[in-house]
């Protein structure tokens, strides 16, 4: 019975993550939530040269926001920036080249950014899905360096800037979101699942899955919808900080009967270890 229930929940969840799941949920969306003018507000989007990051940046630019694109590949990033400026007419698009798997680079970027810009919303979109074990030049496993440590450093380094802003918001991983929501009451933290979208990352990292599901995958814009809603909508901040969202609705962070909950002491230990790692790389970063 337990196996059957888990299978049912898996199939149901997979269906909800597809294009059909989005289209069903979208029937209940209020379009006015994202029909807003965000001129004068500053947004930083990591991994913004393609996929959901670029789609999010483009929609924010359409609404007049100042957008900082943080990307690793200079050539692709410049093409993305030009596309966003051309399609939206918004000239307030800035490009920053940063390798999110390199903690020293992140510290250096964040310290410079704080001295030159303001920030209202941080969108930690960048991530990688490296299938084979790969180490960075610092000896860190690349997925961990990019998806977890990089996100941790980017956020903690920019928290002082965010705390100066009105209606400051951040999104990133589930455990980090929950822990930071407790620690920083003046910043609204949230995390979301974009569903399965047709992005370069899915096509390159999950080719078999892509071939089976390509006709059912969400568009990049559909995958980015909840990111945009969390970033610009007044409705999002009426809900508590620290929640996990799917299709503009808070949802549980664990599937029923999945037994994936972690003890509070493990989550606290994670934060301690990340802080130790981050300070280690801060102390050796150039110019510090």
JSON list of C-alpha atoms in Angstrom, two decimals, residues 46-153:
[
{"chain": "A", "resi": 46, "resn": "UNK", "atom": "CA", "xyz": [21.79, 34.83, -11.63]},
{"chain": "A", "resi": 47, "resn": "UNK", "atom": "CA", "xyz": [22.05, 32.46, -14.58]},
{"chain": "A", "resi": 48, "resn": "UNK", "atom": "CA", "xyz": [20.19, 34.98, -16.70]},
{"chain": "A", "resi": 49, "resn": "UNK", "atom": "CA", "xyz": [21.63, 34.26, -20.14]},
{"chain": "A", "resi": 50, "resn": "UNK", "atom": "CA", "xyz": [19.18, 31.44, -20.97]},
{"chain": "A", "resi": 51, "resn": "UNK", "atom": "CA", "xyz": [16.21, 29.41, -19.81]},
{"chain": "A", "resi": 52, "resn": "UNK", "atom": "CA", "xyz": [14.09, 30.47, -16.86]},
{"chain": "A", "resi": 53, "resn": "UNK", "atom": "CA", "xyz": [16.59, 33.11, -15.75]},
{"chain": "A", "resi": 54, "resn": "UNK", "atom": "CA", "xyz": [16.46, 34.95, -19.07]},
{"chain": "A", "resi": 55, "resn": "UNK", "atom": "CA", "xyz": [12.67, 34.63, -19.26]},
{"chain": "A", "resi": 56, "resn": "UNK", "atom": "CA", "xyz": [12.38, 36.12, -15.76]},
{"chain": "A", "resi": 57, "resn": "UNK", "atom": "CA", "xyz": [14.79, 38.95, -16.52]},
{"chain": "A", "resi": 58, "resn": "UNK", "atom": "CA", "xyz": [12.92, 39.79, -19.72]},
{"chain": "A", "resi": 59, "resn": "UNK", "atom": "CA", "xyz": [9.54, 39.99, -17.97]},
{"chain": "A", "resi": 60, "resn": "UNK", "atom": "CA", "xyz": [10.95, 42.20, -15.22]},
{"chain": "A", "resi": 61, "resn": "UNK", "atom": "CA", "xyz": [12.51, 44.44, -17.88]},
{"chain": "A", "resi": 62, "resn": "UNK", "atom": "CA", "xyz": [9.12, 44.73, -19.62]},
{"chain": "A", "resi": 63, "resn": "UNK", "atom": "CA", "xyz": [7.75, 46.12, -16.37]},
{"chain": "A", "resi": 64, "resn": "UNK", "atom": "CA", "xyz": [10.44, 48.80, -16.15]},
{"chain": "A", "resi": 65, "resn": "UNK", "atom": "CA", "xyz": [12.73, 47.27, -13.55]},
{"chain": "A", "resi": 66, "resn": "UNK", "atom": "CA", "xyz": [16.48, 47.74, -13.47]},
{"chain": "A", "resi": 67, "resn": "UNK", "atom": "CA", "xyz": [17.90, 44.27, -14.11]},
{"chain": "A", "resi": 68, "resn": "UNK", "atom": "CA", "xyz": [21.37, 43.00, -13.29]},
{"chain": "A", "resi": 69, "resn": "UNK", "atom": "CA", "xyz": [22.23, 39.85, -15.24]},
{"chain": "A", "resi": 70, "resn": "UNK", "atom": "CA", "xyz": [24.82, 37.69, -13.49]},
{"chain": "A", "resi": 71, "resn": "UNK", "atom": "CA", "xyz": [26.21, 35.13, -15.94]},
{"chain": "A", "resi": 72, "resn": "UNK", "atom": "CA", "xyz": [29.26, 32.93, -16.41]},
{"chain": "A", "resi": 73, "resn": "UNK", "atom": "CA", "xyz": [29.63, 32.97, -20.19]},
{"chain": "A", "resi": 74, "resn": "UNK", "atom": "CA", "xyz": [30.38, 36.46, -21.52]},
{"chain": "A", "resi": 75, "resn": "UNK", "atom": "CA", "xyz": [29.45, 35.81, -25.15]},
{"chain": "A", "resi": 76, "resn": "UNK", "atom": "CA", "xyz": [26.08, 34.21, -24.42]},
{"chain": "A", "resi": 77, "resn": "UNK", "atom": "CA", "xyz": [25.35, 36.82, -21.77]},
{"chain": "A", "resi": 78, "resn": "UNK", "atom": "CA", "xyz": [25.94, 39.71, -24.17]},
{"chain": "A", "resi": 79, "resn": "UNK", "atom": "CA", "xyz": [23.57, 38.12, -26.69]},
{"chain": "A", "resi": 80, "resn": "UNK", "atom": "CA", "xyz": [20.93, 37.70, -23.96]},
{"chain": "A", "resi": 81, "resn": "UNK", "atom": "CA", "xyz": [21.33, 41.30, -22.81]},
{"chain": "A", "resi": 82, "resn": "UNK", "atom": "CA", "xyz": [20.94, 42.62, -26.35]},
{"chain": "A", "resi": 83, "resn": "UNK", "atom": "CA", "xyz": [17.83, 40.49, -26.85]},
{"chain": "A", "resi": 84, "resn": "UNK", "atom": "CA", "xyz": [16.25, 41.75, -23.62]},
{"chain": "A", "resi": 85, "resn": "UNK", "atom": "CA", "xyz": [17.00, 45.40, -24.42]},
{"chain": "A", "resi": 86, "resn": "UNK", "atom": "CA", "xyz": [15.71, 45.05, -27.99]},
{"chain": "A", "resi": 87, "resn": "UNK", "atom": "CA", "xyz": [12.49, 43.25, -27.07]},
{"chain": "A", "resi": 88, "resn": "UNK", "atom": "CA", "xyz": [11.58, 45.37, -24.05]},
{"chain": "A", "resi": 89, "resn": "UNK", "atom": "CA", "xyz": [13.04, 48.77, -24.90]},
{"chain": "A", "resi": 90, "resn": "UNK", "atom": "CA", "xyz": [14.45, 48.91, -21.38]},
{"chain": "A", "resi": 91, "resn": "UNK", "atom": "CA", "xyz": [18.00, 50.27, -21.36]},
{"chain": "A", "resi": 92, "resn": "UNK", "atom": "CA", "xyz": [18.54, 49.67, -17.64]},
{"chain": "A", "resi": 93, "resn": "UNK", "atom": "CA", "xyz": [20.00, 46.20, -18.14]},
{"chain": "A", "resi": 94, "resn": "UNK", "atom": "CA", "xyz": [23.44, 45.57, -16.67]},
{"chain": "A", "resi": 95, "resn": "UNK", "atom": "CA", "xyz": [25.74, 42.61, -17.20]},
{"chain": "A", "resi": 96, "resn": "UNK", "atom": "CA", "xyz": [28.11, 41.06, -14.67]},
{"chain": "A", "resi": 97, "resn": "UNK", "atom": "CA", "xyz": [30.34, 38.10, -15.50]},
{"chain": "A", "resi": 98, "resn": "UNK", "atom": "CA", "xyz": [30.71, 35.81, -12.48]},
{"chain": "A", "resi": 99, "resn": "UNK", "atom": "CA", "xyz": [31.38, 32.07, -12.17]},
{"chain": "A", "resi": 100, "resn": "UNK", "atom": "CA", "xyz": [28.92, 30.92, -9.51]},
{"chain": "A", "resi": 101, "resn": "UNK", "atom": "CA", "xyz": [31.06, 27.84, -8.80]},
{"chain": "A", "resi": 102, "resn": "UNK", "atom": "CA", "xyz": [33.95, 30.09, -7.74]},
{"chain": "A", "resi": 103, "resn": "UNK", "atom": "CA", "xyz": [33.34, 31.40, -4.18]},
{"chain": "A", "resi": 104, "resn": "UNK", "atom": "CA", "xyz": [36.19, 33.90, -4.36]},
{"chain": "A", "resi": 105, "resn": "UNK", "atom": "CA", "xyz": [34.69, 35.47, -7.48]},
{"chain": "A", "resi": 106, "resn": "UNK", "atom": "CA", "xyz": [31.29, 35.73, -5.82]},
{"chain": "A", "resi": 107, "resn": "UNK", "atom": "CA", "xyz": [32.70, 37.53, -2.79]},
{"chain": "A", "resi": 108, "resn": "UNK", "atom": "CA", "xyz": [34.64, 39.92, -5.00]},
{"chain": "A", "resi": 109, "resn": "UNK", "atom": "CA", "xyz": [31.56, 40.65, -7.14]},
{"chain": "A", "resi": 110, "resn": "UNK", "atom": "CA", "xyz": [29.21, 41.13, -4.17]},
{"chain": "A", "resi": 111, "resn": "UNK", "atom": "CA", "xyz": [31.57, 43.52, -2.37]},
{"chain": "A", "resi": 112, "resn": "UNK", "atom": "CA", "xyz": [31.92, 45.65, -5.51]},
{"chain": "A", "resi": 113, "resn": "UNK", "atom": "CA", "xyz": [28.18, 45.51, -6.25]},
{"chain": "A", "resi": 114, "resn": "UNK", "atom": "CA", "xyz": [27.28, 46.79, -2.79]},
{"chain": "A", "resi": 115, "resn": "UNK", "atom": "CA", "xyz": [29.40, 49.88, -3.33]},
{"chain": "A", "resi": 116, "resn": "UNK", "atom": "CA", "xyz": [27.92, 50.73, -6.71]},
{"chain": "A", "resi": 117, "resn": "UNK", "atom": "CA", "xyz": [24.26, 49.68, -6.77]},
{"chain": "A", "resi": 118, "resn": "UNK", "atom": "CA", "xyz": [21.08, 49.28, -4.77]},
{"chain": "A", "resi": 119, "resn": "UNK", "atom": "CA", "xyz": [19.14, 46.01, -4.67]},
{"chain": "A", "resi": 120, "resn": "UNK", "atom": "CA", "xyz": [15.48, 45.21, -3.99]},
{"chain": "A", "resi": 121, "resn": "UNK", "atom": "CA", "xyz": [15.16, 41.64, -5.24]},
{"chain": "A", "resi": 122, "resn": "UNK", "atom": "CA", "xyz": [17.74, 38.85, -5.51]},
{"chain": "A", "resi": 123, "resn": "UNK", "atom": "CA", "xyz": [16.75, 35.89, -7.71]},
{"chain": "A", "resi": 124, "resn": "UNK", "atom": "CA", "xyz": [19.10, 32.96, -7.26]},
{"chain": "A", "resi": 125, "resn": "UNK", "atom": "CA", "xyz": [18.28, 31.12, -10.48]},
{"chain": "A", "resi": 126, "resn": "UNK", "atom": "CA", "xyz": [21.71, 29.83, -11.53]},
{"chain": "A", "resi": 127, "resn": "UNK", "atom": "CA", "xyz": [22.35, 26.15, -11.06]},
{"chain": "A", "resi": 128, "resn": "UNK", "atom": "CA", "xyz": [23.98, 23.18, -12.70]},
{"chain": "A", "resi": 129, "resn": "UNK", "atom": "CA", "xyz": [23.25, 19.48, -13.12]},
{"chain": "A", "resi": 130, "resn": "UNK", "atom": "CA", "xyz": [26.66, 17.87, -13.65]},
{"chain": "A", "resi": 131, "resn": "UNK", "atom": "CA", "xyz": [26.13, 14.13, -14.00]},
{"chain": "A", "resi": 132, "resn": "UNK", "atom": "CA", "xyz": [29.76, 13.05, -13.51]},
{"chain": "A", "resi": 133, "resn": "UNK", "atom": "CA", "xyz": [31.83, 14.06, -10.49]},
{"chain": "A", "resi": 134, "resn": "UNK", "atom": "CA", "xyz": [33.72, 17.24, -11.31]},
{"chain": "A", "resi": 135, "resn": "UNK", "atom": "CA", "xyz": [35.86, 19.36, -9.00]},
{"chain": "A", "resi": 136, "resn": "UNK", "atom": "CA", "xyz": [36.36, 23.12, -9.20]},
{"chain": "A", "resi": 137, "resn": "UNK", "atom": "CA", "xyz": [39.79, 24.71, -8.96]},
{"chain": "A", "resi": 138, "resn": "UNK", "atom": "CA", "xyz": [39.15, 25.02, -5.22]},
{"chain": "A", "resi": 139, "resn": "UNK", "atom": "CA", "xyz": [38.59, 21.27, -4.90]},
{"chain": "A", "resi": 140, "resn": "UNK", "atom": "CA", "xyz": [34.83, 21.60, -4.44]},
{"chain": "A", "resi": 141, "resn": "UNK", "atom": "CA", "xyz": [32.32, 19.28, -6.12]},
{"chain": "A", "resi": 142, "resn": "UNK", "atom": "CA", "xyz": [30.82, 21.44, -8.86]},
{"chain": "A", "resi": 143, "resn": "UNK", "atom": "CA", "xyz": [27.11, 20.90, -8.13]},
{"chain": "A", "resi": 144, "resn": "UNK", "atom": "CA", "xyz": [27.64, 21.74, -4.46]},
{"chain": "A", "resi": 145, "resn": "UNK", "atom": "CA", "xyz": [29.86, 24.72, -5.28]},
{"chain": "A", "resi": 146, "resn": "UNK", "atom": "CA", "xyz": [27.31, 26.23, -7.68]},
{"chain": "A", "resi": 147, "resn": "UNK", "atom": "CA", "xyz": [23.92, 25.24, -6.31]},
{"chain": "A", "resi": 148, "resn": "UNK", "atom": "CA", "xyz": [24.54, 25.43, -2.58]},
{"chain": "A", "resi": 149, "resn": "UNK", "atom": "CA", "xyz": [27.72, 27.26, -1.55]},
{"chain": "A", "resi": 150, "resn": "UNK", "atom": "CA", "xyz": [27.47, 29.77, -4.40]},
{"chain": "A", "resi": 151, "resn": "UNK", "atom": "CA", "xyz": [23.86, 30.55, -3.51]},
{"chain": "A", "resi": 152, "resn": "UNK", "atom": "CA", "xyz": [24.76, 30.85, 0.16]},
{"chain": "A", "resi": 153, "resn": "UNK", "atom": "CA", "xyz": [27.61, 33.29, -0.45]}
]
